[in-house]
Coordinates of C-alpha atoms in Angstrom, one line a residue:
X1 CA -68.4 -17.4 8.4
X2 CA -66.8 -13.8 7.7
X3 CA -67.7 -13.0 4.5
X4 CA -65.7 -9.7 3.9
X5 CA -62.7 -7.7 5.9
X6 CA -63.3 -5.0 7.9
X7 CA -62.9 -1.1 6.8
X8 CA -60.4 -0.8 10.0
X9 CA -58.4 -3.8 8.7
X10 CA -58.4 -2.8 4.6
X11 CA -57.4 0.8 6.3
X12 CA -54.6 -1.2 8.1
X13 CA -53.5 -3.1 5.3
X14 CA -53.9 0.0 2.5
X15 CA -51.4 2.0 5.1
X16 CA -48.8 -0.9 5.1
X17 CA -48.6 -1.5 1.6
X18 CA -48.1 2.2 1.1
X19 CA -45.2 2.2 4.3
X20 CA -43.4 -1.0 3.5
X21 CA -44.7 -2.8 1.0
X22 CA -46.1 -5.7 3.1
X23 CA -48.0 -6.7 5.7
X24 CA -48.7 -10.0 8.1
X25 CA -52.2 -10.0 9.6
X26 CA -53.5 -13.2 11.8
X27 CA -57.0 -14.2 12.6
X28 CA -58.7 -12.5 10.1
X29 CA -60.6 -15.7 9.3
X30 CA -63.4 -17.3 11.0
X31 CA -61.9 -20.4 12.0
X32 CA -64.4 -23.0 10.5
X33 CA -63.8 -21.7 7.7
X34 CA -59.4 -21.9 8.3
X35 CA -60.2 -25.5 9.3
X36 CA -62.6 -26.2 6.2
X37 CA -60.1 -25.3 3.8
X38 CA -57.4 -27.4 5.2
X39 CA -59.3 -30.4 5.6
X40 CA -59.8 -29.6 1.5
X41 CA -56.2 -29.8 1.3
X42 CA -55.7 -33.6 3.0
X43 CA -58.7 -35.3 2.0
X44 CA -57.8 -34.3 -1.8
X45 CA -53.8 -33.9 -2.0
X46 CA -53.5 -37.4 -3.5
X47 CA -56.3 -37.3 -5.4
X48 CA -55.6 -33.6 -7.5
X49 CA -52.4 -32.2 -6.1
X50 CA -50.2 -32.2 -9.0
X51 CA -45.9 -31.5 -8.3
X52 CA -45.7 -27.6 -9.1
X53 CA -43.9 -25.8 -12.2
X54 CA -41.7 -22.9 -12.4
X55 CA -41.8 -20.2 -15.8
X56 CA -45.0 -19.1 -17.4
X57 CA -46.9 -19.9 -20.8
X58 CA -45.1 -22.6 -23.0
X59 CA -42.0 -22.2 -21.1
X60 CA -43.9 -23.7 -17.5
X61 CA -41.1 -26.9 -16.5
X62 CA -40.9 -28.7 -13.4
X63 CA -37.7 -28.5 -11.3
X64 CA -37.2 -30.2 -8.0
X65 CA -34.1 -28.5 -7.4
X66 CA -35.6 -24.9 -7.3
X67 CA -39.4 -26.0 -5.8
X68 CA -41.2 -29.5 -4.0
X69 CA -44.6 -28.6 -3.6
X70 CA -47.5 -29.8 -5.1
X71 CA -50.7 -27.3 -6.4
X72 CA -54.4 -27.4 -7.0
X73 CA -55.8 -24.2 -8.2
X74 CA -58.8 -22.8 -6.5
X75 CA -62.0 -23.6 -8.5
X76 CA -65.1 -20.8 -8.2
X77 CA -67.4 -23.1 -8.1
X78 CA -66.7 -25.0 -4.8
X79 CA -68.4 -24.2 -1.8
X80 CA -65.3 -24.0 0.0
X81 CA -63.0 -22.1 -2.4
X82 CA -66.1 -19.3 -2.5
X83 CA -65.5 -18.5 0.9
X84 CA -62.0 -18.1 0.5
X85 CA -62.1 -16.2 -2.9
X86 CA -65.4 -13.9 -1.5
X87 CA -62.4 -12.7 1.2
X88 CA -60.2 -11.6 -1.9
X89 CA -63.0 -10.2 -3.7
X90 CA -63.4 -7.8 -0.8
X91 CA -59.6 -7.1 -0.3
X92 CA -59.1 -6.2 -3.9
X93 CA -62.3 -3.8 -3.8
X94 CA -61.2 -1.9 -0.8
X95 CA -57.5 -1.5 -1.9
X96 CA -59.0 -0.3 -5.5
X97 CA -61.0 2.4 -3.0
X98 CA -58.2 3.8 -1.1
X99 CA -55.0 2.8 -3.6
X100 CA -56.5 3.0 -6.8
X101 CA -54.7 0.0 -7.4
X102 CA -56.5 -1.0 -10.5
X103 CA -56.9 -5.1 -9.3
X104 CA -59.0 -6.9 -11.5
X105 CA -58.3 -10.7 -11.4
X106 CA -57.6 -12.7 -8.8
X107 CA -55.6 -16.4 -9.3
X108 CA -54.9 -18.8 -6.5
X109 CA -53.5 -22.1 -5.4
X110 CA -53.5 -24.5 -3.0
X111 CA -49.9 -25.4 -2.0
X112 CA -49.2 -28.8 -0.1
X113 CA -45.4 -29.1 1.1
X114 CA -44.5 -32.9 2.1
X115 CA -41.4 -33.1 4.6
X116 CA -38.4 -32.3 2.7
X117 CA -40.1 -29.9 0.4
X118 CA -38.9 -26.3 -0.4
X119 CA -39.3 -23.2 -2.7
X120 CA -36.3 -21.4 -3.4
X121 CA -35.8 -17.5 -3.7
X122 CA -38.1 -16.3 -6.1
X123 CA -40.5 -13.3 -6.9
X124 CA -43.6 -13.4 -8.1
X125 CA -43.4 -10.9 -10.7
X126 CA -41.2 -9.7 -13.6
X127 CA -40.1 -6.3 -13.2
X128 CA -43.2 -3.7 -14.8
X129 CA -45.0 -6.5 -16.4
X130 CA -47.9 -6.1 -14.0
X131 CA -49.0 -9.6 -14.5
X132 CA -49.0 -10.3 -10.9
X133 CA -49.6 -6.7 -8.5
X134 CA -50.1 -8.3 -5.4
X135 CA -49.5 -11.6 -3.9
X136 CA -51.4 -13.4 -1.0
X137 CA -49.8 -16.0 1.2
X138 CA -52.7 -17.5 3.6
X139 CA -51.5 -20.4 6.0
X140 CA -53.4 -23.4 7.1
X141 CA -51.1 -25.0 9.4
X142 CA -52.6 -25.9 13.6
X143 CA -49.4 -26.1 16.5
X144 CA -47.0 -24.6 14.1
X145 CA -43.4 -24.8 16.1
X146 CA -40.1 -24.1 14.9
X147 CA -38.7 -27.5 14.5
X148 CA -41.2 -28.1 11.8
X149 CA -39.3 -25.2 9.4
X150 CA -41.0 -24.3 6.6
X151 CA -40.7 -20.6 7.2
X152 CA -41.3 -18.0 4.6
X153 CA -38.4 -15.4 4.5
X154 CA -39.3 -12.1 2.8
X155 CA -36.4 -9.8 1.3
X156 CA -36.4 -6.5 0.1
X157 CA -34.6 -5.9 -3.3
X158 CA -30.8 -5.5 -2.0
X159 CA -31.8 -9.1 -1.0
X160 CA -31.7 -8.3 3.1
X161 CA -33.8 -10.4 5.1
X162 CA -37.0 -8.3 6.4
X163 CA -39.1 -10.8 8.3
X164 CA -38.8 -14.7 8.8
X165 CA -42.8 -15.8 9.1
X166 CA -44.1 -18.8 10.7
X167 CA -47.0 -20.7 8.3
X168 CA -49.2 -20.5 11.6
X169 CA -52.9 -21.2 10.9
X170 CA -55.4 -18.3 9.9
X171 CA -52.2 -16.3 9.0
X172 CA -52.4 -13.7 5.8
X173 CA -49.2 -12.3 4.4
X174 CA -49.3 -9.7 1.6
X175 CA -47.2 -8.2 -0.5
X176 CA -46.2 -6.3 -3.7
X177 CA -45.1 -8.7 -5.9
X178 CA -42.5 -7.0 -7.9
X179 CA -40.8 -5.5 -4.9
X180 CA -39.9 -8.9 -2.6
X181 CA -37.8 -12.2 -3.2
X182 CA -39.1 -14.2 -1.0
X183 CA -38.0 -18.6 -0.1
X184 CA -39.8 -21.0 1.8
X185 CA -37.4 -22.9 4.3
X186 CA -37.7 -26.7 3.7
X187 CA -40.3 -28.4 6.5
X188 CA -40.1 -31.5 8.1
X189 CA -43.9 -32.1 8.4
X190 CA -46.7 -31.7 5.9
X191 CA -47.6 -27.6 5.5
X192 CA -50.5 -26.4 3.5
X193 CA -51.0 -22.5 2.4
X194 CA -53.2 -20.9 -0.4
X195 CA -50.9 -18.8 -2.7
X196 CA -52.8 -15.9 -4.6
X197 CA -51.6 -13.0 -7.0
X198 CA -53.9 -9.9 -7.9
X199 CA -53.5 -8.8 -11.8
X200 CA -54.7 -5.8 -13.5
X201 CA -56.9 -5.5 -16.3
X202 CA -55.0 -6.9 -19.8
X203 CA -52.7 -8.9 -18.0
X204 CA -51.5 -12.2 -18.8
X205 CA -52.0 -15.4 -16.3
X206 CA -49.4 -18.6 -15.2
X207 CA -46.1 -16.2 -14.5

């Protein structure tokens, strides 16, 4: 399985992030692993899925109206999660090397959205708190089509639409997450992604 990204693709995304902000890259992944950590996803989600909060610290409340979807967090010590989390590892070290970006930390989530489930508009981060620098949207879903919804649409600040993008599988979507709102449509059939946010050193966790 690929263990690490390429110099040519941290170059690609590195020039993005410093362009626009954001970047969607497909096929990065090898695909047993992509299909490893979905079958994670359906042969746990009833078992340690729990329904998703919104807020941060003591303040963390659940609220169907604004999100649906249920998390697990990623665990280090799982096989599985390793080779997703040894991919991160490698993206945060060659951003530090050509961004000086300062990432230290990495956090992620596996996110299960049943049909009829949602996210409203949101960001990821409060403005100069620098809890979360960078988030990660990876997308584990096979025969994606547009029937099925569940799109993620990415704004910039004036809140116009920049991109509307399919959860197709072995799909990475980063992005700075101060600088985009960003929804996810509701989806008519089961859709699994791995949500992930890069902190900096002295920064707090559970925004």
């Amino acid at each position: 399985m690929v263990c690490k990204f390429s110099e040519s693709v941290l170059d690609e995304v590195a020039d993005a992030l410093v362009d626009r902000g954001y970047i969607c890259i497909d096929s990065l992944f090898a695909p047993e692993l992509v299909l490893k950590l979905r079958q994670k996803v359906f042969s746990e989600a009833d078992d340690t899925f729990k329904p998703a909060s919104i807020g941060r610290g003591n303040e963390q409340h659940r609220n169907a109206d604004i999100r649906r979807d249920s998390i697990r967090w990623l665990e280090p010590g799982c096989d599985i999660d390793n080779g997703f989390l040894s991919l991160m590892d490698t993206l945060k070290d060659g951003l530090n090397r050509r961004l000086f970006m300062g990432l230290f930390d990495y956090e992620s989530h596996y996110a299960l959205y049943r049909p009829g489930a949602f996210y409203k508009k949101h960001v990821d981060a409060l403005k100069g708190s620098q809890n979360r620098i960078l988030t990660t949207v990876f997308f584990m879903n096979p025969d994606w089509q547009p029937e099925h919804g569940g799109i993620l649409k990415l704004y910039d600040e004036d809140d116009t639409l920049l991109e509307e993008i399919a959860p197709t599988m072995g799909r990475l979507v980063i992005f700075l997450s101060e600088r985009f709102p960003h929804e996810v449509m509701p989806t008519t059939v089961e859709r699994a992604s791995i949500a992930g946010w890069f902190r900096v050193a002295g920064s707090q966790h559970g925004f």
